[in-house]
JSON list of C-alpha atoms and ligand atoms in Angstrom, two decimals:
[
{"chain": "A", "resi": 18, "resn": "MET", "atom": "CA", "xyz": [-44.11, -167.14, -33.08]},
{"chain": "A", "resi": 19, "resn": "ASN", "atom": "CA", "xyz": [-45.96, -169.36, -31.41]},
{"chain": "A", "resi": 20, "resn": "THR", "atom": "CA", "xyz": [-48.38, -168.68, -28.83]},
{"chain": "A", "resi": 21, "resn": "GLN", "atom": "CA", "xyz": [-46.41, -167.30, -25.69]},
{"chain": "A", "resi": 22, "resn": "ASP", "atom": "CA", "xyz": [-44.55, -165.22, -28.04]},
{"chain": "A", "resi": 23, "resn": "ILE", "atom": "CA", "xyz": [-47.51, -163.53, -28.82]},
{"chain": "A", "resi": 24, "resn": "ASN", "atom": "CA", "xyz": [-49.04, -163.42, -25.15]},
{"chain": "A", "resi": 25, "resn": "ARG", "atom": "CA", "xyz": [-45.74, -161.58, -23.78]},
{"chain": "A", "resi": 26, "resn": "ARG", "atom": "CA", "xyz": [-45.24, -159.02, -26.47]},
{"chain": "A", "resi": 27, "resn": "ILE", "atom": "CA", "xyz": [-49.00, -158.44, -25.89]},
{"chain": "A", "resi": 28, "resn": "ARG", "atom": "CA", "xyz": [-48.51, -158.28, -22.32]},
{"chain": "A", "resi": 29, "resn": "LEU", "atom": "CA", "xyz": [-45.27, -156.05, -22.60]},
{"chain": "A", "resi": 30, "resn": "VAL", "atom": "CA", "xyz": [-47.24, -153.38, -24.35]},
{"chain": "A", "resi": 31, "resn": "MET", "atom": "CA", "xyz": [-50.17, -153.16, -22.17]},
{"chain": "A", "resi": 32, "resn": "ASP", "atom": "CA", "xyz": [-47.51, -152.93, -19.59]},
{"chain": "A", "resi": 33, "resn": "LEU", "atom": "CA", "xyz": [-45.45, -149.99, -21.14]},
{"chain": "A", "resi": 34, "resn": "ARG", "atom": "CA", "xyz": [-49.16, -148.53, -22.05]},
{"chain": "A", "resi": 35, "resn": "ARG", "atom": "CA", "xyz": [-50.26, -148.53, -18.31]},
{"chain": "A", "resi": 36, "resn": "LYS", "atom": "CA", "xyz": [-47.12, -146.65, -17.40]},
{"chain": "A", "resi": 37, "resn": "GLY", "atom": "CA", "xyz": [-47.81, -143.79, -20.23]},
{"chain": "A", "resi": 38, "resn": "ILE", "atom": "CA", "xyz": [-46.62, -144.80, -23.04]},
{"chain": "A", "resi": 39, "resn": "GLY", "atom": "CA", "xyz": [-49.56, -143.55, -25.67]},
{"chain": "A", "resi": 40, "resn": "ASP", "atom": "CA", "xyz": [-48.17, -143.12, -29.04]},
{"chain": "A", "resi": 41, "resn": "ALA", "atom": "CA", "xyz": [-49.28, -145.96, -31.04]},
{"chain": "A", "resi": 42, "resn": "ARG", "atom": "CA", "xyz": [-46.17, -146.29, -33.50]},
{"chain": "A", "resi": 43, "resn": "VAL", "atom": "CA", "xyz": [-43.97, -146.36, -30.54]},
{"chain": "A", "resi": 44, "resn": "LEU", "atom": "CA", "xyz": [-46.30, -148.69, -29.27]},
{"chain": "A", "resi": 45, "resn": "GLY", "atom": "CA", "xyz": [-46.70, -150.90, -32.55]},
{"chain": "A", "resi": 46, "resn": "ALA", "atom": "CA", "xyz": [-42.50, -150.97, -33.43]},
{"chain": "A", "resi": 47, "resn": "MET", "atom": "CA", "xyz": [-42.10, -152.29, -29.22]},
{"chain": "A", "resi": 48, "resn": "GLU", "atom": "CA", "xyz": [-44.18, -155.31, -30.47]},
{"chain": "A", "resi": 49, "resn": "ARG", "atom": "CA", "xyz": [-42.59, -156.36, -33.68]},
{"chain": "A", "resi": 50, "resn": "VAL", "atom": "CA", "xyz": [-39.05, -156.12, -32.97]},
{"chain": "A", "resi": 51, "resn": "PRO", "atom": "CA", "xyz": [-37.95, -159.28, -31.52]},
{"chain": "A", "resi": 52, "resn": "ARG", "atom": "CA", "xyz": [-36.60, -158.06, -28.40]},
{"chain": "A", "resi": 53, "resn": "ASP", "atom": "CA", "xyz": [-35.60, -161.49, -27.34]},
{"chain": "A", "resi": 54, "resn": "GLU", "atom": "CA", "xyz": [-33.67, -162.13, -30.20]},
{"chain": "A", "resi": 55, "resn": "PHE", "atom": "CA", "xyz": [-30.92, -159.33, -28.91]},
{"chain": "A", "resi": 56, "resn": "VAL", "atom": "CA", "xyz": [-30.44, -161.07, -25.41]},
{"chain": "A", "resi": 57, "resn": "PRO", "atom": "CA", "xyz": [-27.69, -163.20, -24.32]},
{"chain": "A", "resi": 58, "resn": "ALA", "atom": "CA", "xyz": [-29.45, -166.77, -24.43]},
{"chain": "A", "resi": 59, "resn": "ALA", "atom": "CA", "xyz": [-29.03, -167.25, -20.77]},
{"chain": "A", "resi": 60, "resn": "VAL", "atom": "CA", "xyz": [-31.22, -164.08, -19.64]},
{"chain": "A", "resi": 61, "resn": "LYS", "atom": "CA", "xyz": [-33.51, -164.77, -23.07]},
{"chain": "A", "resi": 62, "resn": "ASP", "atom": "CA", "xyz": [-36.60, -165.80, -20.10]},
{"chain": "A", "resi": 63, "resn": "GLN", "atom": "CA", "xyz": [-36.80, -162.14, -19.44]},
{"chain": "A", "resi": 64, "resn": "ALA", "atom": "CA", "xyz": [-36.83, -160.32, -22.33]},
{"chain": "A", "resi": 65, "resn": "TRP", "atom": "CA", "xyz": [-40.33, -159.47, -22.92]},
{"chain": "A", "resi": 66, "resn": "ASP", "atom": "CA", "xyz": [-40.29, -158.20, -19.17]},
{"chain": "A", "resi": 67, "resn": "ASP", "atom": "CA", "xyz": [-40.48, -154.63, -18.37]},
{"chain": "A", "resi": 68, "resn": "MET", "atom": "CA", "xyz": [-35.99, -154.40, -17.58]},
{"chain": "A", "resi": 69, "resn": "ALA", "atom": "CA", "xyz": [-33.12, -154.03, -18.09]},
{"chain": "A", "resi": 70, "resn": "LEU", "atom": "CA", "xyz": [-30.34, -157.23, -18.89]},
{"chain": "A", "resi": 71, "resn": "PRO", "atom": "CA", "xyz": [-26.93, -157.58, -19.82]},
{"chain": "A", "resi": 72, "resn": "ILE", "atom": "CA", "xyz": [-25.64, -157.96, -23.36]},
{"chain": "A", "resi": 73, "resn": "GLY", "atom": "CA", "xyz": [-21.99, -158.73, -22.09]},
{"chain": "A", "resi": 74, "resn": "ARG", "atom": "CA", "xyz": [-18.57, -156.23, -21.45]},
{"chain": "A", "resi": 75, "resn": "GLY", "atom": "CA", "xyz": [-20.62, -155.08, -18.95]},
{"chain": "A", "resi": 76, "resn": "GLN", "atom": "CA", "xyz": [-22.94, -153.11, -20.77]},
{"chain": "A", "resi": 77, "resn": "THR", "atom": "CA", "xyz": [-26.96, -153.43, -21.04]},
{"chain": "A", "resi": 78, "resn": "ILE", "atom": "CA", "xyz": [-29.52, -153.12, -22.69]},
{"chain": "A", "resi": 79, "resn": "SER", "atom": "CA", "xyz": [-32.42, -150.43, -21.32]},
{"chain": "A", "resi": 80, "resn": "GLN", "atom": "CA", "xyz": [-35.52, -151.74, -19.42]},
{"chain": "A", "resi": 81, "resn": "PRO", "atom": "CA", "xyz": [-38.14, -151.57, -22.36]},
{"chain": "A", "resi": 82, "resn": "TYR", "atom": "CA", "xyz": [-40.24, -148.15, -21.02]},
{"chain": "A", "resi": 83, "resn": "VAL", "atom": "CA", "xyz": [-37.35, -146.41, -21.11]},
{"chain": "A", "resi": 84, "resn": "VAL", "atom": "CA", "xyz": [-35.80, -147.34, -24.92]},
{"chain": "A", "resi": 85, "resn": "ALA", "atom": "CA", "xyz": [-40.45, -146.44, -25.48]},
{"chain": "A", "resi": 86, "resn": "ALA", "atom": "CA", "xyz": [-40.61, -143.11, -23.20]},
{"chain": "A", "resi": 87, "resn": "MET", "atom": "CA", "xyz": [-37.16, -141.87, -25.24]},
{"chain": "A", "resi": 88, "resn": "THR", "atom": "CA", "xyz": [-38.30, -142.93, -28.56]},
{"chain": "A", "resi": 89, "resn": "GLU", "atom": "CA", "xyz": [-41.81, -141.07, -27.86]},
{"chain": "A", "resi": 90, "resn": "ALA", "atom": "CA", "xyz": [-40.02, -138.16, -26.51]},
{"chain": "A", "resi": 91, "resn": "LEU", "atom": "CA", "xyz": [-38.40, -137.77, -30.13]},
{"chain": "A", "resi": 92, "resn": "GLN", "atom": "CA", "xyz": [-41.25, -137.56, -31.62]},
{"chain": "A", "resi": 93, "resn": "LEU", "atom": "CA", "xyz": [-40.11, -139.52, -35.04]},
{"chain": "A", "resi": 94, "resn": "SER", "atom": "CA", "xyz": [-41.52, -138.79, -38.57]},
{"chain": "A", "resi": 95, "resn": "ASP", "atom": "CA", "xyz": [-40.98, -140.70, -41.39]},
{"chain": "A", "resi": 96, "resn": "ARG", "atom": "CA", "xyz": [-38.31, -138.21, -42.50]},
{"chain": "A", "resi": 97, "resn": "ASP", "atom": "CA", "xyz": [-36.23, -137.63, -39.92]},
{"chain": "A", "resi": 98, "resn": "LYS", "atom": "CA", "xyz": [-32.63, -138.90, -39.67]},
{"chain": "A", "resi": 99, "resn": "VAL", "atom": "CA", "xyz": [-30.92, -139.66, -36.69]},
{"chain": "A", "resi": 100, "resn": "LEU", "atom": "CA", "xyz": [-28.09, -139.99, -34.93]},
{"chain": "A", "resi": 101, "resn": "GLU", "atom": "CA", "xyz": [-28.24, -142.27, -31.78]},
{"chain": "A", "resi": 102, "resn": "ILE", "atom": "CA", "xyz": [-25.20, -142.75, -29.92]},
{"chain": "A", "resi": 103, "resn": "GLY", "atom": "CA", "xyz": [-24.16, -146.44, -28.16]},
{"chain": "A", "resi": 104, "resn": "THR", "atom": "CA", "xyz": [-25.69, -148.95, -30.57]},
{"chain": "A", "resi": 105, "resn": "GLY", "atom": "CA", "xyz": [-25.03, -151.83, -27.79]},
{"chain": "A", "resi": 106, "resn": "CYS", "atom": "CA", "xyz": [-26.83, -155.24, -28.96]},
{"chain": "A", "resi": 107, "resn": "GLY", "atom": "CA", "xyz": [-28.58, -153.13, -31.26]},
{"chain": "A", "resi": 108, "resn": "TYR", "atom": "CA", "xyz": [-32.48, -153.18, -30.38]},
{"chain": "A", "resi": 109, "resn": "GLN", "atom": "CA", "xyz": [-32.79, -149.37, -29.47]},
{"chain": "A", "resi": 110, "resn": "THR", "atom": "CA", "xyz": [-31.61, -148.95, -33.09]},
{"chain": "A", "resi": 111, "resn": "ALA", "atom": "CA", "xyz": [-33.81, -151.54, -34.28]},
{"chain": "A", "resi": 112, "resn": "ILE", "atom": "CA", "xyz": [-37.03, -149.52, -33.22]},
{"chain": "A", "resi": 113, "resn": "LEU", "atom": "CA", "xyz": [-36.05, -146.01, -34.07]},
{"chain": "A", "resi": 114, "resn": "ALA", "atom": "CA", "xyz": [-34.80, -147.57, -37.68]},
{"chain": "A", "resi": 115, "resn": "LYS", "atom": "CA", "xyz": [-38.94, -148.85, -37.55]},
{"chain": "A", "resi": 116, "resn": "LEU", "atom": "CA", "xyz": [-40.15, -145.43, -37.37]},
{"chain": "A", "resi": 117, "resn": "CYS", "atom": "CA", "xyz": [-37.54, -142.65, -38.98]},
{"chain": "A", "resi": 118, "resn": "ARG", "atom": "CA", "xyz": [-35.67, -142.41, -42.35]},
{"chain": "A", "resi": 119, "resn": "ARG", "atom": "CA", "xyz": [-32.32, -143.45, -41.91]},
{"chain": "A", "resi": 120, "resn": "VAL", "atom": "CA", "xyz": [-30.82, -143.97, -38.37]},
{"chain": "A", "resi": 121, "resn": "TYR", "atom": "CA", "xyz": [-26.70, -143.59, -38.11]},
{"chain": "A", "resi": 122, "resn": "THR", "atom": "CA", "xyz": [-25.07, -145.70, -35.16]},
{"chain": "A", "resi": 123, "resn": "ILE", "atom": "CA", "xyz": [-22.08, -145.69, -32.84]},
{"chain": "A", "resi": 124, "resn": "GLU", "atom": "CA", "xyz": [-21.04, -148.56, -30.68]},
{"chain": "A", "resi": 125, "resn": "ARG", "atom": "CA", "xyz": [-16.80, -147.63, -29.01]},
{"chain": "A", "resi": 126, "resn": "HIS", "atom": "CA", "xyz": [-16.82, -151.97, -28.66]},
{"chain": "A", "resi": 127, "resn": "LYS", "atom": "CA", "xyz": [-16.37, -153.35, -31.73]},
{"chain": "A", "resi": 128, "resn": "ILE", "atom": "CA", "xyz": [-17.66, -156.87, -31.22]},
{"chain": "A", "resi": 129, "resn": "LEU", "atom": "CA", "xyz": [-21.13, -155.68, -29.88]},
{"chain": "A", "resi": 130, "resn": "LEU", "atom": "CA", "xyz": [-21.03, -153.63, -32.51]},
{"chain": "A", "resi": 131, "resn": "SER", "atom": "CA", "xyz": [-20.60, -156.40, -35.37]},
{"chain": "A", "resi": 132, "resn": "ARG", "atom": "CA", "xyz": [-23.38, -158.74, -33.31]},
{"chain": "A", "resi": 133, "resn": "ALA", "atom": "CA", "xyz": [-25.76, -155.53, -33.46]},
{"chain": "A", "resi": 134, "resn": "GLU", "atom": "CA", "xyz": [-24.81, -155.15, -37.34]},
{"chain": "A", "resi": 135, "resn": "LYS", "atom": "CA", "xyz": [-25.56, -159.29, -37.69]},
{"chain": "A", "resi": 136, "resn": "MET", "atom": "CA", "xyz": [-28.41, -158.63, -36.26]},
{"chain": "A", "resi": 137, "resn": "PHE", "atom": "CA", "xyz": [-30.24, -155.83, -38.61]},
{"chain": "A", "resi": 138, "resn": "GLU", "atom": "CA", "xyz": [-29.11, -158.09, -41.65]},
{"chain": "A", "resi": 139, "resn": "LYS", "atom": "CA", "xyz": [-31.76, -160.68, -40.04]},
{"chain": "A", "resi": 140, "resn": "LEU", "atom": "CA", "xyz": [-34.10, -158.34, -39.65]},
{"chain": "A", "resi": 141, "resn": "GLY", "atom": "CA", "xyz": [-33.76, -157.12, -42.44]},
{"chain": "A", "resi": 142, "resn": "LEU", "atom": "CA", "xyz": [-33.10, -153.93, -41.25]},
{"chain": "A", "resi": 143, "resn": "ARG", "atom": "CA", "xyz": [-31.79, -151.30, -44.47]},
{"chain": "A", "resi": 144, "resn": "ASN", "atom": "CA", "xyz": [-31.77, -148.24, -43.08]},
{"chain": "A", "resi": 145, "resn": "ILE", "atom": "CA", "xyz": [-29.16, -148.42, -40.59]},
{"chain": "A", "resi": 146, "resn": "THR", "atom": "CA", "xyz": [-25.70, -147.21, -40.82]},
{"chain": "A", "resi": 147, "resn": "ALA", "atom": "CA", "xyz": [-22.89, -148.20, -38.09]},
{"chain": "A", "resi": 148, "resn": "ILE", "atom": "CA", "xyz": [-19.14, -147.78, -37.00]},
{"chain": "A", "resi": 149, "resn": "ALA", "atom": "CA", "xyz": [-17.39, -148.59, -34.56]},
{"chain": "A", "resi": 150, "resn": "ALA", "atom": "CA", "xyz": [-16.26, -144.56, -32.65]},
{"chain": "A", "resi": 151, "resn": "ASP", "atom": "CA", "xyz": [-15.77, -142.39, -29.86]},
{"chain": "A", "resi": 152, "resn": "GLY", "atom": "CA", "xyz": [-19.53, -141.38, -30.50]},
{"chain": "A", "resi": 153, "resn": "MET", "atom": "CA", "xyz": [-18.77, -138.51, -28.16]},
{"chain": "A", "resi": 154, "resn": "LEU", "atom": "CA", "xyz": [-17.20, -137.19, -31.20]},
{"chain": "A", "resi": 155, "resn": "GLY", "atom": "CA", "xyz": [-20.42, -136.83, -33.38]},
{"chain": "A", "resi": 156, "resn": "TRP", "atom": "CA", "xyz": [-20.66, -138.59, -36.78]},
{"chain": "A", "resi": 157, "resn": "PRO", "atom": "CA", "xyz": [-17.41, -138.41, -38.64]},
{"chain": "A", "resi": 158, "resn": "LYS", "atom": "CA", "xyz": [-16.93, -137.21, -42.10]},
{"chain": "A", "resi": 159, "resn": "ILE", "atom": "CA", "xyz": [-16.19, -140.50, -44.36]},
{"chain": "A", "resi": 160, "resn": "ASN", "atom": "CA", "xyz": [-14.58, -140.28, -47.55]},
{"chain": "A", "resi": 161, "resn": "GLY", "atom": "CA", "xyz": [-15.23, -136.54, -47.32]},
{"chain": "A", "resi": 162, "resn": "ILE", "atom": "CA", "xyz": [-18.69, -136.90, -46.89]},
{"chain": "A", "resi": 163, "resn": "SER", "atom": "CA", "xyz": [-20.73, -135.40, -43.17]},
{"chain": "A", "resi": 164, "resn": "GLN", "atom": "CA", "xyz": [-23.90, -136.63, -42.89]},
{"chain": "A", "resi": 165, "resn": "ALA", "atom": "CA", "xyz": [-24.77, -133.56, -40.03]},
{"chain": "A", "resi": 166, "resn": "PRO", "atom": "CA", "xyz": [-26.97, -131.93, -39.32]},
{"chain": "A", "resi": 167, "resn": "PHE", "atom": "CA", "xyz": [-29.53, -134.44, -37.60]},
{"chain": "A", "resi": 168, "resn": "ASP", "atom": "CA", "xyz": [-33.37, -133.81, -36.82]},
{"chain": "A", "resi": 169, "resn": "LYS", "atom": "CA", "xyz": [-32.55, -136.17, -33.78]},
{"chain": "A", "resi": 170, "resn": "ILE", "atom": "CA", "xyz": [-29.63, -137.23, -31.54]},
{"chain": "A", "resi": 171, "resn": "ILE", "atom": "CA", "xyz": [-30.13, -140.32, -28.79]},
{"chain": "A", "resi": 172, "resn": "VAL", "atom": "CA", "xyz": [-27.28, -141.01, -26.27]},
{"chain": "A", "resi": 173, "resn": "THR", "atom": "CA", "xyz": [-28.28, -143.98, -24.40]},
{"chain": "A", "resi": 174, "resn": "ALA", "atom": "CA", "xyz": [-25.51, -143.80, -22.39]},
{"chain": "A", "resi": 175, "resn": "ALA", "atom": "CA", "xyz": [-24.83, -141.02, -19.46]},
{"chain": "A", "resi": 176, "resn": "ALA", "atom": "CA", "xyz": [-22.58, -137.83, -20.06]},
{"chain": "A", "resi": 177, "resn": "ARG", "atom": "CA", "xyz": [-21.45, -136.63, -16.48]},
{"chain": "A", "resi": 178, "resn": "GLU", "atom": "CA", "xyz": [-22.27, -133.20, -16.81]},
{"chain": "A", "resi": 179, "resn": "LYS", "atom": "CA", "xyz": [-23.26, -132.00, -19.78]},
{"chain": "A", "resi": 180, "resn": "PRO", "atom": "CA", "xyz": [-23.79, -132.91, -23.75]},
{"chain": "A", "resi": 181, "resn": "PRO", "atom": "CA", "xyz": [-20.35, -133.39, -25.51]},
{"chain": "A", "resi": 182, "resn": "ARG", "atom": "CA", "xyz": [-20.07, -130.52, -27.54]},
{"chain": "A", "resi": 183, "resn": "ALA", "atom": "CA", "xyz": [-19.95, -131.73, -31.31]},
{"chain": "A", "resi": 184, "resn": "LEU", "atom": "CA", "xyz": [-23.07, -133.74, -30.51]},
{"chain": "A", "resi": 185, "resn": "LEU", "atom": "CA", "xyz": [-25.46, -130.15, -29.83]},
{"chain": "A", "resi": 186, "resn": "ASP", "atom": "CA", "xyz": [-23.14, -128.57, -33.00]},
{"chain": "A", "resi": 187, "resn": "GLN", "atom": "CA", "xyz": [-24.48, -131.99, -34.96]},
{"chain": "A", "resi": 188, "resn": "LEU", "atom": "CA", "xyz": [-27.75, -130.71, -34.46]},
{"chain": "A", "resi": 189, "resn": "LYS", "atom": "CA", "xyz": [-29.57, -129.03, -36.89]},
{"chain": "A", "resi": 190, "resn": "ILE", "atom": "CA", "xyz": [-31.72, -126.01, -36.12]},
{"chain": "A", "resi": 191, "resn": "GLY", "atom": "CA", "xyz": [-35.19, -127.24, -35.24]},
{"chain": "A", "resi": 192, "resn": "GLY", "atom": "CA", "xyz": [-34.02, -130.32, -34.14]},
{"chain": "A", "resi": 193, "resn": "ALA", "atom": "CA", "xyz": [-33.83, -132.13, -30.74]},
{"chain": "A", "resi": 194, "resn": "MET", "atom": "CA", "xyz": [-31.55, -134.65, -28.57]},
{"chain": "A", "resi": 195, "resn": "ILE", "atom": "CA", "xyz": [-32.26, -136.68, -25.90]},
{"chain": "A", "resi": 196, "resn": "ILE", "atom": "CA", "xyz": [-29.53, -137.89, -23.16]},
{"chain": "A", "resi": 197, "resn": "PRO", "atom": "CA", "xyz": [-29.51, -139.06, -19.79]},
{"chain": "A", "resi": 198, "resn": "VAL", "atom": "CA", "xyz": [-26.99, -136.39, -17.59]},
{"chain": "A", "resi": 199, "resn": "GLY", "atom": "CA", "xyz": [-25.23, -136.75, -14.25]},
{"chain": "A", "resi": 200, "resn": "PRO", "atom": "CA", "xyz": [-22.54, -139.06, -12.34]},
{"chain": "A", "resi": 201, "resn": "SER", "atom": "CA", "xyz": [-23.87, -142.42, -11.41]},
{"chain": "A", "resi": 202, "resn": "GLY", "atom": "CA", "xyz": [-26.92, -142.61, -9.32]},
{"chain": "A", "resi": 203, "resn": "ASP", "atom": "CA", "xyz": [-27.94, -139.08, -10.07]},
{"chain": "A", "resi": 204, "resn": "GLN", "atom": "CA", "xyz": [-28.72, -139.27, -13.72]},
{"chain": "A", "resi": 205, "resn": "TRP", "atom": "CA", "xyz": [-31.61, -137.19, -15.77]},
{"chain": "A", "resi": 206, "resn": "LEU", "atom": "CA", "xyz": [-33.19, -137.99, -18.46]},
{"chain": "A", "resi": 207, "resn": "LYS", "atom": "CA", "xyz": [-33.09, -134.77, -20.69]},
{"chain": "A", "resi": 208, "resn": "LEU", "atom": "CA", "xyz": [-34.64, -133.21, -23.90]},
{"chain": "A", "resi": 209, "resn": "TYR", "atom": "CA", "xyz": [-33.01, -129.91, -25.59]},
{"chain": "A", "resi": 210, "resn": "LYS", "atom": "CA", "xyz": [-34.68, -128.60, -28.06]},
{"chain": "A", "resi": 211, "resn": "LYS", "atom": "CA", "xyz": [-31.90, -126.65, -30.79]},
{"chain": "A", "resi": 212, "resn": "GLU", "atom": "CA", "xyz": [-33.67, -122.74, -31.15]},
{"chain": "A", "resi": 213, "resn": "SER", "atom": "CA", "xyz": [-30.59, -121.80, -32.81]},
{"chain": "A", "resi": 214, "resn": "ASP", "atom": "CA", "xyz": [-27.39, -122.16, -33.31]},
{"chain": "A", "resi": 215, "resn": "GLU", "atom": "CA", "xyz": [-26.27, -121.06, -29.55]},
{"chain": "A", "resi": 216, "resn": "ALA", "atom": "CA", "xyz": [-29.99, -120.76, -28.05]},
{"chain": "A", "resi": 217, "resn": "TYR", "atom": "CA", "xyz": [-31.16, -124.58, -26.44]},
{"chain": "A", "resi": 218, "resn": "SER", "atom": "CA", "xyz": [-34.55, -125.07, -23.91]},
{"chain": "A", "resi": 219, "resn": "VAL", "atom": "CA", "xyz": [-34.26, -128.16, -21.42]},
{"chain": "A", "resi": 220, "resn": "ARG", "atom": "CA", "xyz": [-36.50, -130.23, -20.25]},
{"chain": "A", "resi": 221, "resn": "ASP", "atom": "CA", "xyz": [-35.56, -132.75, -17.87]},
{"chain": "A", "resi": 222, "resn": "LEU", "atom": "CA", "xyz": [-37.80, -135.62, -18.30]},
{"chain": "A", "resi": 223, "resn": "MET", "atom": "CA", "xyz": [-37.21, -138.39, -15.86]},
{"chain": "A", "resi": 224, "resn": "PRO", "atom": "CA", "xyz": [-34.55, -139.76, -13.38]},
{"chain": "A", "resi": 225, "resn": "VAL", "atom": "CA", "xyz": [-32.68, -142.59, -14.75]},
{"chain": "A", "resi": 226, "resn": "ARG", "atom": "CA", "xyz": [-29.57, -145.56, -14.28]},
{"chain": "A", "resi": 227, "resn": "PHE", "atom": "CA", "xyz": [-27.07, -145.53, -17.58]},
{"chain": "A", "resi": 228, "resn": "VAL", "atom": "CA", "xyz": [-23.40, -146.75, -17.67]},
{"chain": "A", "resi": 229, "resn": "PRO", "atom": "CA", "xyz": [-21.37, -144.17, -18.54]},
{"chain": "A", "resi": 230, "resn": "LEU", "atom": "CA", "xyz": [-20.59, -142.23, -21.73]},
{"chain": "A", "resi": 231, "resn": "LEU", "atom": "CA", "xyz": [-17.20, -143.29, -22.18]},
{"chain": "A", "resi": 232, "resn": "PRO", "atom": "CA", "xyz": [-13.74, -142.17, -24.70]},
{"chain": "A", "resi": 233, "resn": "ASP", "atom": "CA", "xyz": [-12.30, -143.61, -27.39]},
{"chain": "A", "resi": 234, "resn": "ILE", "atom": "CA", "xyz": [-12.95, -146.83, -29.18]},
{"chain": "A", "resi": 235, "resn": "ALA", "atom": "CA", "xyz": [-12.70, -150.08, -26.04]},
{"chain": "A", "resi": 236, "resn": "SER", "atom": "CA", "xyz": [-10.14, -152.43, -26.94]},
{"chain": "A", "resi": 237, "resn": "ASP", "atom": "CA", "xyz": [-10.49, -155.79, -27.14]},
{"chain": "A", "resi": 238, "resn": "SER", "atom": "CA", "xyz": [-9.74, -156.78, -23.90]},
{"chain": "A", "resi": 239, "resn": "GLU", "atom": "CA", "xyz": [-11.89, -154.10, -22.24]},
{"chain": "A", "resi": 240, "resn": "GLY", "atom": "CA", "xyz": [-15.24, -155.28, -20.35]},
{"chain": "A", "resi": 241, "resn": "GLU", "atom": "CA", "xyz": [-14.44, -159.11, -21.31]},
{"chain": "A", "resi": 242, "resn": "ALA", "atom": "CA", "xyz": [-15.41, -160.64, -17.81]},
{"chain": "A", "resi": 243, "resn": "ALA", "atom": "CA", "xyz": [-18.12, -159.16, -17.91]},
{"chain": "B", "resi": 308, "resn": "SAH", "atom": "N1", "xyz": [-28.71, -148.95, -27.01]},
{"chain": "B", "resi": 308, "resn": "SAH", "atom": "C1", "xyz": [-28.33, -149.79, -25.81]},
{"chain": "B", "resi": 308, "resn": "SAH", "atom": "C2", "xyz": [-28.65, -149.42, -24.52]},
{"chain": "B", "resi": 308, "resn": "SAH", "atom": "C3", "xyz": [-26.54, -149.81, -24.62]},
{"chain": "B", "resi": 308, "resn": "SAH", "atom": "S1", "xyz": [-25.31, -149.28, -23.35]},
{"chain": "B", "resi": 308, "resn": "SAH", "atom": "C4", "xyz": [-29.01, -151.24, -26.52]},
{"chain": "B", "resi": 308, "resn": "SAH", "atom": "O1", "xyz": [-30.28, -151.05, -27.02]},
{"chain": "B", "resi": 308, "resn": "SAH", "atom": "O2", "xyz": [-28.81, -152.07, -26.02]},
{"chain": "B", "resi": 308, "resn": "SAH", "atom": "C5", "xyz": [-24.36, -147.82, -23.46]},
{"chain": "B", "resi": 308, "resn": "SAH", "atom": "C6", "xyz": [-23.55, -148.67, -24.79]},
{"chain": "B", "resi": 308, "resn": "SAH", "atom": "O3", "xyz": [-22.64, -146.80, -25.43]},
{"chain": "B", "resi": 308, "resn": "SAH", "atom": "C7", "xyz": [-22.28, -149.46, -24.62]},
{"chain": "B", "resi": 308, "resn": "SAH", "atom": "O4", "xyz": [-22.70, -150.43, -25.47]},
{"chain": "B", "resi": 308, "resn": "SAH", "atom": "C8", "xyz": [-20.86, -148.91, -24.41]},
{"chain": "B", "resi": 308, "resn": "SAH", "atom": "O5", "xyz": [-20.43, -149.43, -24.97]},
{"chain": "B", "resi": 308, "resn": "SAH", "atom": "C9", "xyz": [-21.96, -147.09, -25.67]},
{"chain": "B", "resi": 308, "resn": "SAH", "atom": "N2", "xyz": [-20.90, -146.63, -25.62]},
{"chain": "B", "resi": 308, "resn": "SAH", "atom": "C10", "xyz": [-20.79, -145.54, -24.34]},
{"chain": "B", "resi": 308, "resn": "SAH", "atom": "N3", "xyz": [-19.83, -144.79, -24.44]},
{"chain": "B", "resi": 308, "resn": "SAH", "atom": "C11", "xyz": [-19.49, -144.72, -25.39]},
{"chain": "B", "resi": 308, "resn": "SAH", "atom": "C12", "xyz": [-18.86, -143.42, -27.14]},
{"chain": "B", "resi": 308, "resn": "SAH", "atom": "N4", "xyz": [-18.45, -142.88, -26.64]},
{"chain": "B", "resi": 308, "resn": "SAH", "atom": "N5", "xyz": [-19.24, -143.52, -27.62]},
{"chain": "B", "resi": 308, "resn": "SAH", "atom": "C13", "xyz": [-20.28, -145.13, -28.81]},
{"chain": "B", "resi": 308, "resn": "SAH", "atom": "N6", "xyz": [-20.76, -146.34, -27.66]},
{"chain": "B", "resi": 308, "resn": "SAH", "atom": "C14", "xyz": [-20.28, -145.25, -26.40]}
]
């Protein structure tokens, strides 16, 4: 790592701190995970700035502040089993993987998923299981084995009206789920806590802009031009 790279990382962490991120473990993960390696070459120069960037197929890597705020709100412990919907380039997944026991992550674009998996391999992150599927249906049984319930769930694409039922069902009682909800232009980041099989508390955290949650696995050509 050269001096310029170290300085950029430190500047981002100071920026996040100033914007209100106080959790030292989250800040440490944001400093260590190389965001510049997750973004396309054309935008590498901006990788350490606090802004969202394009990652292909019309999708975006979230702004670092939003990644840090969502991660902090989940209050992860190193015993937690976490479900993530919307792997994208895998940056948020890598941050989670540093702070919990295991991450199960789902992406509907196969090409984005395979690029993300290569990054996990390259960075030596071994506590991630990634699949291509429709995450609105929750984590599927694989060879008859179910992974639910999860201690925490994080959704990085927006639900139009409310969180998918399957995701609330796969959350452990006492667990928390963070998800953007609302139509384009009017989305709020919401934190759900599951109090019993029927009861949830909900807190609005902040207004956000995410791409929408979409059904089914994407066709190989969907979003190709973007
Ligand atoms: N956390 C990502 C952000 C990616 S943007 C990152 O750090 O890069 C949101 C992602 O959610 C997109 O890649 C999009 O393809 C994916 N997505 C949208 N609907 C989905 C669904 N139903 N299941 C799985 N992934 C979905």
